[in-house]
mmCIF file of C-alpha atoms in Angstrom:
data_model
loop_
_atom_site.group_PDB
_atom_site.id
_atom_site.type_symbol
_atom_site.label_atom_id
_atom_site.label_comp_id
_atom_site.label_asym_id
_atom_site.label_seq_id
_atom_site.Cartn_x
_atom_site.Cartn_y
_atom_site.Cartn_z
ATOM 1 C CA MET C 1 39.483 104.733 -67.220
ATOM 2 C CA GLN C 2 40.262 102.204 -64.471
ATOM 3 C CA GLN C 3 43.525 100.310 -64.609
ATOM 4 C CA THR C 4 43.963 96.659 -63.556
ATOM 5 C CA LEU C 5 46.024 96.209 -60.371
ATOM 6 C CA THR C 6 47.357 93.280 -58.316
ATOM 7 C CA PRO C 7 46.082 92.865 -54.725
ATOM 8 C CA HIS C 8 48.157 91.752 -51.774
ATOM 9 C CA VAL C 9 47.971 87.951 -51.476
ATOM 10 C CA TYR C 10 49.053 85.873 -48.482
ATOM 11 C CA TRP C 11 49.467 82.094 -48.537
ATOM 12 C CA ALA C 12 49.934 79.083 -46.266
ATOM 13 C CA GLN C 13 49.755 75.344 -46.792
ATOM 14 C CA ARG C 14 48.907 72.030 -45.226
ATOM 15 C CA HIS C 15 49.637 68.572 -46.563
ATOM 16 C CA GLU C 16 46.406 68.528 -48.556
ATOM 17 C CA ASP C 17 45.449 72.194 -49.065
ATOM 18 C CA ILE C 18 46.703 75.593 -50.185
ATOM 19 C CA TYR C 19 45.212 78.599 -48.374
ATOM 20 C CA LEU C 20 45.199 82.053 -49.990
ATOM 21 C CA ARG C 21 44.021 85.311 -48.425
ATOM 22 C CA VAL C 22 43.405 88.172 -50.831
ATOM 23 C CA GLU C 23 43.216 91.624 -49.258
ATOM 24 C CA LEU C 24 40.264 93.091 -51.090
ATOM 25 C CA ILE C 25 37.456 94.927 -49.300
ATOM 26 C CA ASP C 26 33.866 94.413 -50.483
ATOM 27 C CA ALA C 27 34.970 92.233 -53.406
ATOM 28 C CA GLN C 28 32.419 91.865 -56.209
ATOM 29 C CA ASN C 29 32.168 90.127 -59.574
ATOM 30 C CA LEU C 30 34.550 87.386 -58.433
ATOM 31 C CA ASP C 31 36.022 85.167 -61.136
ATOM 32 C CA ILE C 32 38.240 82.494 -59.578
ATOM 33 C CA GLY C 33 39.342 79.236 -61.175
ATOM 34 C CA VAL C 34 42.227 76.893 -61.924
ATOM 35 C CA ARG C 35 43.172 76.439 -65.563
ATOM 36 C CA ASP C 36 46.228 74.470 -66.665
ATOM 37 C CA ASN C 37 47.399 74.314 -63.035
ATOM 38 C CA VAL C 38 47.314 78.124 -62.800
ATOM 39 C CA LEU C 39 45.023 79.975 -60.397
ATOM 40 C CA GLN C 40 43.291 82.871 -62.153
ATOM 41 C CA PHE C 41 41.748 85.579 -59.968
ATOM 42 C CA ARG C 42 39.742 88.620 -61.090
ATOM 43 C CA ALA C 43 37.439 90.838 -59.009
ATOM 44 C CA GLN C 44 36.390 94.375 -58.282
ATOM 45 C CA GLY C 45 36.893 95.855 -54.850
ATOM 46 C CA HIS C 46 38.783 98.225 -52.601
ATOM 47 C CA GLY C 47 42.427 97.218 -52.387
ATOM 48 C CA ALA C 48 45.815 98.859 -51.934
ATOM 49 C CA ARG C 49 45.079 101.284 -54.785
ATOM 50 C CA GLY C 50 41.514 102.051 -53.819
ATOM 51 C CA GLN C 51 38.406 100.936 -55.694
ATOM 52 C CA ASN C 52 39.494 99.188 -58.848
ATOM 53 C CA ASP C 53 39.739 95.977 -60.840
ATOM 54 C CA TYR C 54 42.263 93.541 -59.369
ATOM 55 C CA GLU C 55 43.644 90.355 -60.834
ATOM 56 C CA PHE C 56 46.563 87.966 -60.553
ATOM 57 C CA SER C 57 47.753 84.538 -61.783
ATOM 58 C CA LEU C 58 49.613 81.906 -59.755
ATOM 59 C CA PRO C 59 51.205 78.938 -61.554
ATOM 60 C CA PHE C 60 51.502 76.264 -58.864
ATOM 61 C CA LEU C 61 54.647 74.245 -58.178
ATOM 62 C CA ASN C 62 52.779 70.911 -58.270
ATOM 63 C CA ALA C 63 49.453 69.676 -59.566
ATOM 64 C CA VAL C 64 46.277 70.899 -57.894
ATOM 65 C CA LYS C 65 42.620 70.063 -58.376
ATOM 66 C CA THR C 66 40.484 72.284 -60.531
ATOM 67 C CA GLU C 67 37.774 72.696 -57.897
ATOM 68 C CA VAL C 68 38.333 75.907 -55.920
ATOM 69 C CA SER C 69 36.396 76.978 -52.841
ATOM 70 C CA HIS C 70 36.303 80.611 -51.818
ATOM 71 C CA ARG C 71 34.518 82.811 -49.328
ATOM 72 C CA SER C 72 34.317 86.578 -49.535
ATOM 73 C CA THR C 73 34.054 88.642 -46.367
ATOM 74 C CA GLN C 74 33.785 92.377 -45.910
ATOM 75 C CA ARG C 75 37.575 92.688 -45.588
ATOM 76 C CA GLN C 76 39.090 89.874 -47.696
ATOM 77 C CA VAL C 77 38.627 86.869 -49.963
ATOM 78 C CA ASN C 78 39.650 83.445 -48.609
ATOM 79 C CA ILE C 79 40.536 80.799 -51.183
ATOM 80 C CA THR C 80 41.238 77.094 -50.657
ATOM 81 C CA VAL C 81 42.839 74.930 -53.348
ATOM 82 C CA ARG C 82 43.231 71.161 -52.959
ATOM 83 C CA LYS C 83 46.511 69.484 -53.860
ATOM 84 C CA GLN C 84 46.349 66.543 -56.256
ATOM 85 C CA LEU C 85 48.724 64.563 -54.017
ATOM 86 C CA SER C 86 49.109 65.006 -50.294
ATOM 87 C CA GLY C 87 52.550 66.348 -49.457
ATOM 88 C CA TRP C 88 54.637 69.311 -48.381
ATOM 89 C CA TRP C 89 55.746 71.854 -50.990
ATOM 90 C CA ASP C 90 59.054 73.710 -50.813
ATOM 91 C CA ARG C 91 57.392 76.781 -52.328
ATOM 92 C CA LEU C 92 54.058 77.774 -53.819
ATOM 93 C CA THR C 93 54.839 78.845 -57.378
ATOM 94 C CA LEU C 94 56.464 77.154 -60.323
ATOM 95 C CA GLN C 95 59.122 79.826 -60.645
ATOM 96 C CA GLU C 96 61.639 80.014 -57.816
ATOM 97 C CA LYS C 97 61.335 83.787 -57.432
ATOM 98 C CA LYS C 98 57.999 84.516 -55.810
ATOM 99 C CA PRO C 99 55.776 87.315 -57.160
ATOM 100 C CA LEU C 100 56.087 90.673 -55.430
ATOM 101 C CA PHE C 101 52.428 90.672 -54.402
ATOM 102 C CA LEU C 102 52.741 87.275 -52.629
ATOM 103 C CA ALA C 103 53.779 86.856 -48.974
ATOM 104 C CA PRO C 104 53.432 84.188 -46.233
ATOM 105 C CA ASP C 105 50.238 84.233 -44.180
ATOM 106 C CA PHE C 106 51.811 84.069 -40.733
ATOM 107 C CA ASP C 107 48.400 83.779 -39.078
ATOM 108 C CA ARG C 108 48.070 80.315 -40.660
ATOM 109 C CA TRP C 109 51.699 79.443 -41.282
ATOM 110 C CA VAL C 110 53.069 76.261 -39.708
ATOM 111 C CA ASP C 111 56.205 74.174 -40.166
ATOM 112 C CA GLU C 112 56.010 70.762 -41.774
ATOM 113 C CA SER C 113 56.399 68.981 -38.412
ATOM 114 C CA ASP C 114 53.587 71.058 -36.902
ATOM 115 C CA ALA C 115 51.447 70.321 -39.938
ATOM 116 C CA GLU C 116 52.046 66.593 -39.449
ATOM 117 C CA MET C 117 50.904 66.867 -35.833
ATOM 118 C CA GLU C 118 47.851 68.806 -36.992
ATOM 119 C CA LEU C 119 47.166 66.109 -39.581
ATOM 120 C CA LEU C 120 47.396 63.383 -36.924
ATOM 121 C CA GLU C 121 45.029 65.282 -34.624
ATOM 122 C CA LYS C 122 42.617 65.742 -37.528
ATOM 123 C CA GLU C 123 42.778 62.017 -38.308
ATOM 124 C CA GLU C 124 42.224 61.120 -34.645
ATOM 125 C CA LYS C 125 39.235 63.463 -34.507
ATOM 126 C CA LYS C 126 37.840 61.909 -37.670
ATOM 127 C CA ASN C 127 38.286 58.395 -36.256
ATOM 128 C CA ARG C 128 36.661 59.474 -32.999
ATOM 129 C CA LEU C 129 33.683 60.943 -34.845
ATOM 130 C CA ASN C 130 33.384 57.765 -36.924
ATOM 131 C CA MET C 131 33.437 55.684 -33.753
ATOM 132 C CA GLU C 132 30.785 57.900 -32.158
ATOM 133 C CA SER C 133 28.612 57.623 -35.241
ATOM 134 C CA ARG C 134 28.937 53.826 -35.188
ATOM 135 C CA LEU C 135 28.131 53.770 -31.493
ATOM 136 C CA SER C 136 25.009 55.834 -32.145
ATOM 137 C CA ASP C 137 23.849 53.561 -34.972
ATOM 138 C CA PRO C 138 20.488 51.969 -34.006
ATOM 139 C CA SER C 139 21.604 48.451 -34.926
ATOM 140 C CA PHE C 140 24.772 48.819 -32.858
ATOM 141 C CA ILE C 141 22.808 50.209 -29.918
ATOM 142 C CA THR C 142 20.469 47.194 -30.060
ATOM 143 C CA LEU C 143 23.435 44.811 -30.211
ATOM 144 C CA LYS C 144 25.192 46.644 -27.369
ATOM 145 C CA LYS C 145 22.107 46.580 -25.167
ATOM 146 C CA GLY C 146 21.632 42.875 -25.874
ATOM 147 C CA PHE C 147 25.247 42.146 -24.958
ATOM 148 C CA LEU C 148 25.122 44.223 -21.769
ATOM 149 C CA PHE C 149 21.788 42.758 -20.707
ATOM 150 C CA THR C 150 23.115 39.210 -21.189
ATOM 151 C CA TYR C 151 26.346 39.994 -19.331
ATOM 152 C CA ASN C 152 24.548 41.552 -16.354
ATOM 153 C CA LEU C 153 22.008 38.707 -16.301
ATOM 154 C CA VAL C 154 24.754 36.065 -16.151
ATOM 155 C CA GLN C 155 26.546 37.947 -13.369
ATOM 156 C CA PHE C 156 23.294 38.423 -11.457
ATOM 157 C CA LEU C 157 22.493 34.710 -11.673
ATOM 158 C CA GLY C 158 26.025 33.785 -10.614
ATOM 159 C CA PHE C 159 26.172 36.056 -7.578
ATOM 160 C CA SER C 160 22.570 35.240 -6.662
ATOM 161 C CA TRP C 161 23.464 31.531 -6.618
ATOM 162 C CA ILE C 162 26.426 32.308 -4.354
ATOM 163 C CA PHE C 163 24.370 34.468 -1.986
ATOM 164 C CA VAL C 164 21.392 32.093 -1.757
ATOM 165 C CA ASN C 165 23.591 28.998 -1.428
ATOM 166 C CA MET C 166 25.650 30.548 1.385
ATOM 167 C CA THR C 167 22.524 31.811 3.167
ATOM 168 C CA ILE C 168 20.799 28.406 3.077
ATOM 169 C CA ARG C 169 23.940 26.606 4.200
ATOM 170 C CA LEU C 170 24.338 29.079 7.064
ATOM 171 C CA PHE C 171 20.795 28.382 8.293
ATOM 172 C CA ILE C 172 21.113 24.609 7.902
ATOM 173 C CA LEU C 173 24.706 23.987 9.009
ATOM 174 C CA GLY C 174 25.216 26.983 11.229
ATOM 175 C CA GLN C 175 28.825 27.737 12.161
ATOM 176 C CA ASP C 176 30.110 24.668 10.295
ATOM 177 C CA SER C 177 29.264 26.350 6.978
ATOM 178 C CA LEU C 178 31.957 28.955 7.621
ATOM 179 C CA TYR C 179 34.755 26.415 7.196
ATOM 180 C CA ASP C 180 33.934 24.848 3.825
ATOM 181 C CA THR C 181 32.808 27.938 1.871
ATOM 182 C CA PHE C 182 35.769 27.825 -0.489
ATOM 183 C CA TYR C 183 35.173 24.165 -1.450
ATOM 184 C CA THR C 184 31.479 24.705 -2.258
ATOM 185 C CA ILE C 185 31.424 28.240 -3.688
ATOM 186 C CA SER C 186 34.847 28.995 -5.209
ATOM 187 C CA ASP C 187 34.186 27.582 -8.713
ATOM 188 C CA VAL C 188 31.240 29.931 -9.320
ATOM 189 C CA MET C 189 33.102 32.820 -7.705
ATOM 190 C CA PHE C 190 36.098 32.192 -9.974
ATOM 191 C CA PHE C 191 33.795 32.307 -13.003
ATOM 192 C CA CYS C 192 32.049 35.521 -11.923
ATOM 193 C CA GLN C 193 35.253 37.354 -11.067
ATOM 194 C CA ILE C 194 37.012 36.371 -14.291
ATOM 195 C CA LEU C 195 33.949 37.532 -16.207
ATOM 196 C CA ALA C 196 34.016 40.824 -14.278
ATOM 197 C CA SER C 197 37.142 41.768 -16.260
ATOM 198 C CA VAL C 198 34.721 42.606 -19.089
ATOM 199 C CA GLU C 199 33.614 45.658 -17.080
ATOM 200 C CA VAL C 200 37.084 47.190 -17.312
ATOM 201 C CA LEU C 201 37.181 46.593 -21.070
ATOM 202 C CA ASN C 202 33.694 48.062 -21.491
ATOM 203 C CA ALA C 203 34.801 51.237 -19.715
ATOM 204 C CA MET C 204 38.085 51.440 -21.656
ATOM 205 C CA PHE C 205 36.477 51.101 -25.091
ATOM 206 C CA GLY C 206 33.478 53.306 -24.352
ATOM 207 C CA VAL C 207 30.852 50.550 -24.472
ATOM 208 C CA VAL C 208 29.522 51.976 -21.205
ATOM 209 C CA LYS C 209 29.986 55.439 -19.736
ATOM 210 C CA ALA C 210 31.965 54.487 -16.656
ATOM 211 C CA ALA C 211 35.243 55.524 -15.058
ATOM 212 C CA VAL C 212 38.053 53.103 -15.883
ATOM 213 C CA VAL C 213 40.131 53.534 -12.701
ATOM 214 C CA PRO C 214 37.447 52.563 -10.113
ATOM 215 C CA ALA C 215 36.421 49.539 -12.204
ATOM 216 C CA PHE C 216 40.065 48.499 -12.589
ATOM 217 C CA ILE C 217 40.747 48.869 -8.852
ATOM 218 C CA GLN C 218 37.761 46.736 -7.892
ATOM 219 C CA VAL C 219 38.316 43.952 -10.442
ATOM 220 C CA VAL C 220 42.080 43.675 -9.917
ATOM 221 C CA GLY C 221 41.743 43.958 -6.141
ATOM 222 C CA ARG C 222 39.115 41.228 -5.894
ATOM 223 C CA ASN C 223 40.958 38.910 -8.271
ATOM 224 C CA PHE C 224 44.164 39.381 -6.289
ATOM 225 C CA ILE C 225 42.363 38.310 -3.119
ATOM 226 C CA LEU C 226 40.532 35.455 -4.823
ATOM 227 C CA PHE C 227 43.326 33.916 -6.893
ATOM 228 C CA ILE C 228 46.491 34.825 -4.954
ATOM 229 C CA ILE C 229 45.487 35.072 -1.308
ATOM 230 C CA LEU C 230 42.693 32.476 -1.166
ATOM 231 C CA GLY C 231 43.098 30.325 -4.259
ATOM 232 C CA SER C 232 46.843 29.657 -4.136
ATOM 233 C CA LEU C 233 47.056 28.764 -0.424
ATOM 234 C CA GLN C 234 45.354 25.561 0.670
ATOM 235 C CA GLU C 235 45.773 26.661 4.290
ATOM 236 C CA MET C 236 43.356 29.547 3.589
ATOM 237 C CA HIS C 237 40.582 27.401 2.117
ATOM 238 C CA ASN C 238 38.996 26.493 5.461
ATOM 239 C CA LYS C 239 39.312 29.941 7.054
ATOM 240 C CA PRO C 240 36.022 31.597 8.136
ATOM 241 C CA VAL C 241 37.200 34.842 6.503
ATOM 242 C CA VAL C 242 36.473 33.269 3.108
ATOM 243 C CA PHE C 243 32.791 33.146 4.030
ATOM 244 C CA PHE C 244 32.688 36.823 4.924
ATOM 245 C CA VAL C 245 34.600 37.907 1.806
ATOM 246 C CA PHE C 246 32.325 35.928 -0.529
ATOM 247 C CA TYR C 247 29.135 36.895 1.292
ATOM 248 C CA LEU C 248 29.901 40.628 1.302
ATOM 249 C CA TRP C 249 30.912 40.617 -2.374
ATOM 250 C CA SER C 250 27.730 38.845 -3.441
ATOM 251 C CA SER C 251 25.529 41.026 -1.188
ATOM 252 C CA ILE C 252 26.588 44.089 -3.175
ATOM 253 C CA GLU C 253 26.378 42.505 -6.618
ATOM 254 C CA ILE C 254 22.860 41.050 -6.319
ATOM 255 C CA PHE C 255 21.572 44.643 -6.325
ATOM 256 C CA ARG C 256 24.092 46.209 -8.716
ATOM 257 C CA TYR C 257 23.582 43.874 -11.680
ATOM 258 C CA PRO C 258 19.738 44.003 -11.704
ATOM 259 C CA PHE C 259 20.005 47.805 -11.769
ATOM 260 C CA TYR C 260 22.198 47.621 -14.889
ATOM 261 C CA MET C 261 19.894 44.999 -16.468
ATOM 262 C CA LEU C 262 16.889 47.279 -16.071
ATOM 263 C CA GLY C 263 18.903 50.159 -17.541
ATOM 264 C CA CYS C 264 19.475 48.102 -20.690
ATOM 265 C CA ILE C 265 15.719 47.982 -21.295
ATOM 266 C CA ASP C 266 15.171 51.618 -20.231
ATOM 267 C CA THR C 267 13.342 50.613 -17.057
ATOM 268 C CA GLU C 268 13.857 51.733 -13.477
ATOM 269 C CA TRP C 269 12.581 50.282 -10.211
ATOM 270 C CA LYS C 270 12.953 52.808 -7.423
ATOM 271 C CA THR C 271 13.715 50.167 -4.788
ATOM 272 C CA ILE C 272 16.485 48.573 -6.879
ATOM 273 C CA THR C 273 17.889 52.025 -7.683
ATOM 274 C CA TRP C 274 17.946 53.024 -4.027
ATOM 275 C CA LEU C 275 19.586 49.753 -2.969
ATOM 276 C CA ARG C 276 22.176 49.937 -5.755
ATOM 277 C CA TYR C 277 23.263 53.446 -4.645
ATOM 278 C CA THR C 278 22.952 52.831 -0.887
ATOM 279 C CA ILE C 279 23.742 49.227 0.080
ATOM 280 C CA TRP C 280 27.449 49.690 -0.715
ATOM 281 C CA ILE C 281 27.832 52.297 2.059
ATOM 282 C CA PRO C 282 28.082 49.705 4.867
ATOM 283 C CA LEU C 283 29.003 46.666 2.758
ATOM 284 C CA TYR C 284 31.894 48.007 0.693
ATOM 285 C CA PRO C 285 34.097 49.026 3.666
ATOM 286 C CA LEU C 286 33.215 45.744 5.414
ATOM 287 C CA GLY C 287 34.220 43.844 2.286
ATOM 288 C CA VAL C 288 37.599 45.607 2.173
ATOM 289 C CA LEU C 289 38.045 44.914 5.884
ATOM 290 C CA ALA C 290 37.395 41.206 5.305
ATOM 291 C CA GLU C 291 39.892 41.247 2.415
ATOM 292 C CA ALA C 292 42.483 42.911 4.668
ATOM 293 C CA VAL C 293 41.941 40.211 7.341
ATOM 294 C CA ALA C 294 42.509 37.557 4.677
ATOM 295 C CA VAL C 295 45.753 39.258 3.612
ATOM 296 C CA VAL C 296 46.987 39.485 7.206
ATOM 297 C CA GLN C 297 46.173 35.804 7.857
ATOM 298 C CA SER C 298 48.001 34.762 4.689
ATOM 299 C CA ILE C 299 51.270 36.534 5.580
ATOM 300 C CA SER C 300 52.502 33.812 7.953
ATOM 301 C CA VAL C 301 51.525 31.120 5.426
ATOM 302 C CA PHE C 302 53.553 32.793 2.676
ATOM 303 C CA ASP C 303 56.498 33.139 5.057
ATOM 304 C CA GLN C 304 56.445 29.415 5.845
ATOM 305 C CA SER C 305 55.708 28.066 2.355
ATOM 306 C CA ARG C 306 57.958 30.569 0.491
ATOM 307 C CA LEU C 307 55.341 30.534 -2.265
ATOM 308 C CA PHE C 308 55.818 33.356 -4.798
ATOM 309 C CA SER C 309 59.035 34.339 -3.029
ATOM 310 C CA ILE C 310 61.106 36.882 -4.950
ATOM 311 C CA PRO C 311 64.596 35.598 -5.939
ATOM 312 C CA LEU C 312 67.564 37.848 -5.226
ATOM 313 C CA PRO C 313 71.191 37.928 -6.436
ATOM 314 C CA GLU C 314 73.544 35.712 -4.422
ATOM 315 C CA ALA C 315 75.282 38.714 -2.896
ATOM 316 C CA LEU C 316 72.016 39.900 -1.316
ATOM 317 C CA GLY C 317 70.627 36.557 -0.231
ATOM 318 C CA SER C 318 68.436 33.771 -1.559
ATOM 319 C CA SER C 319 64.965 35.353 -1.790
ATOM 320 C CA VAL C 320 62.433 37.736 -0.276
ATOM 321 C CA SER C 321 59.135 36.410 1.012
ATOM 322 C CA PHE C 322 55.983 37.376 -0.859
ATOM 323 C CA SER C 323 54.700 38.702 2.461
ATOM 324 C CA CYS C 324 56.793 41.845 1.849
ATOM 325 C CA VAL C 325 54.562 42.545 -1.153
ATOM 326 C CA LEU C 326 51.513 42.078 1.058
ATOM 327 C CA TYR C 327 52.796 44.640 3.575
ATOM 328 C CA VAL C 328 52.877 47.128 0.704
ATOM 329 C CA TYR C 329 49.516 45.948 -0.620
ATOM 330 C CA LEU C 330 47.680 46.622 2.664
ATOM 331 C CA PRO C 331 48.011 50.444 2.541
ATOM 332 C CA LEU C 332 47.194 50.308 -1.188
ATOM 333 C CA MET C 333 43.903 48.656 -0.241
ATOM 334 C CA VAL C 334 43.082 51.648 1.942
ATOM 335 C CA ILE C 335 43.921 54.056 -0.895
ATOM 336 C CA GLY C 336 41.771 52.017 -3.300
ATOM 337 C CA LEU C 337 38.920 52.048 -0.767
ATOM 338 C CA LEU C 338 39.079 55.848 -0.524
ATOM 339 C CA ILE C 339 39.175 56.292 -4.319
ATOM 340 C CA ASN C 340 36.226 53.981 -4.956
ATOM 341 C CA PHE C 341 34.260 55.237 -1.952
ATOM 342 C CA ARG C 342 34.608 58.799 -3.207
ATOM 343 C CA HIS C 343 33.600 57.722 -6.726
ATOM 344 C CA LEU C 344 30.539 55.824 -5.512
ATOM 345 C CA TYR C 345 29.505 58.669 -3.218
ATOM 346 C CA LYS C 346 29.677 61.170 -6.111
ATOM 347 C CA GLN C 347 27.587 58.794 -8.233
ATOM 348 C CA ARG C 348 24.985 58.504 -5.486
ATOM 349 C CA ARG C 349 24.797 62.251 -4.886
ATOM 350 C CA LYS C 350 24.505 62.958 -8.605
ATOM 351 C CA LYS C 351 21.805 60.314 -9.094
ATOM 352 C CA PHE C 352 19.527 61.396 -6.278
ATOM 353 C CA ARG C 353 20.123 65.108 -6.852
ATOM 354 C CA THR C 354 19.040 64.621 -10.481
ATOM 355 C CA ARG C 355 15.928 62.703 -9.422
ATOM 356 C CA LYS C 356 15.037 65.361 -6.860
ATOM 357 C CA ARG C 357 15.422 68.089 -9.489
ATOM 358 C CA LYS C 358 13.148 66.193 -11.891
ATOM 359 C CA SER C 359 10.480 65.729 -9.230
ATOM 360 C CA ASN C 360 10.469 69.471 -8.557
#
């Protein structure tokens, strides 16, 4: 006649769950449930005392839900019980002295602080999955594509107006058009470059799959040149370098934005694609060179006007010219050029390597 025995049981907890591991090999005829806040377990299997009937009862310290999930493997039975209220228990059972068959499951055991970190990571993962599911929703995708198409269209029209206007003026006025570029073009350029800040936000919030750092470097760098170096100094408005800065910027963008527009409607024109991934190779370094010339030309103006000068304590002197900042900014421009050039080159190599693979 078989006698009823108690198996070895190991436990661990999280803020919302109780985990039990019952050492019972090839468990059969499982009867597991919660009644009156007490877990009742009965099964047949091979335990510490060989093949036999095993059972135990665990009265919980706090309220738990009656639904119990369990999974039996060849070596053990895993049980999960949900707590009624999320929280950390000082012990598992109602009585302070734990049963002899019960021990901590050190494979799953964590401290309360570690459990809180695990809970936060779980919540972040859940939020991330929810965001991904919303981003993959057809209605959201349609709205996103409509927004991106409109944005790229507006930018394309703006930079196209700048490029065409400057080209026509150059043919009609010749060299004279170099000296009044800022007065005729700056308003549209201000609009386009302020709007370009949206590209950084799109990359940050995952609206588009793009690297944040290169987008940030380009937008901040251009706006620094446009608003600080050119916009704030009237002496820079009639410099020919303004023409070259504006012309090189717009020459790149009139091919970049149509490429993105076509992508929004799942269309590709090979010529536009090639120009988007190639035209920057000569134009981007030339654009940075023109920006650097503008910075160098502005240094003497900042020294004379004391605009944006940095105040100092009386013991050190009155102020430091903003030109000191520009001396630091010049090598940063070179670093930014290298970072973005490397990023754009990797994009180009990846794009055309993928296309070549598809054609094969």
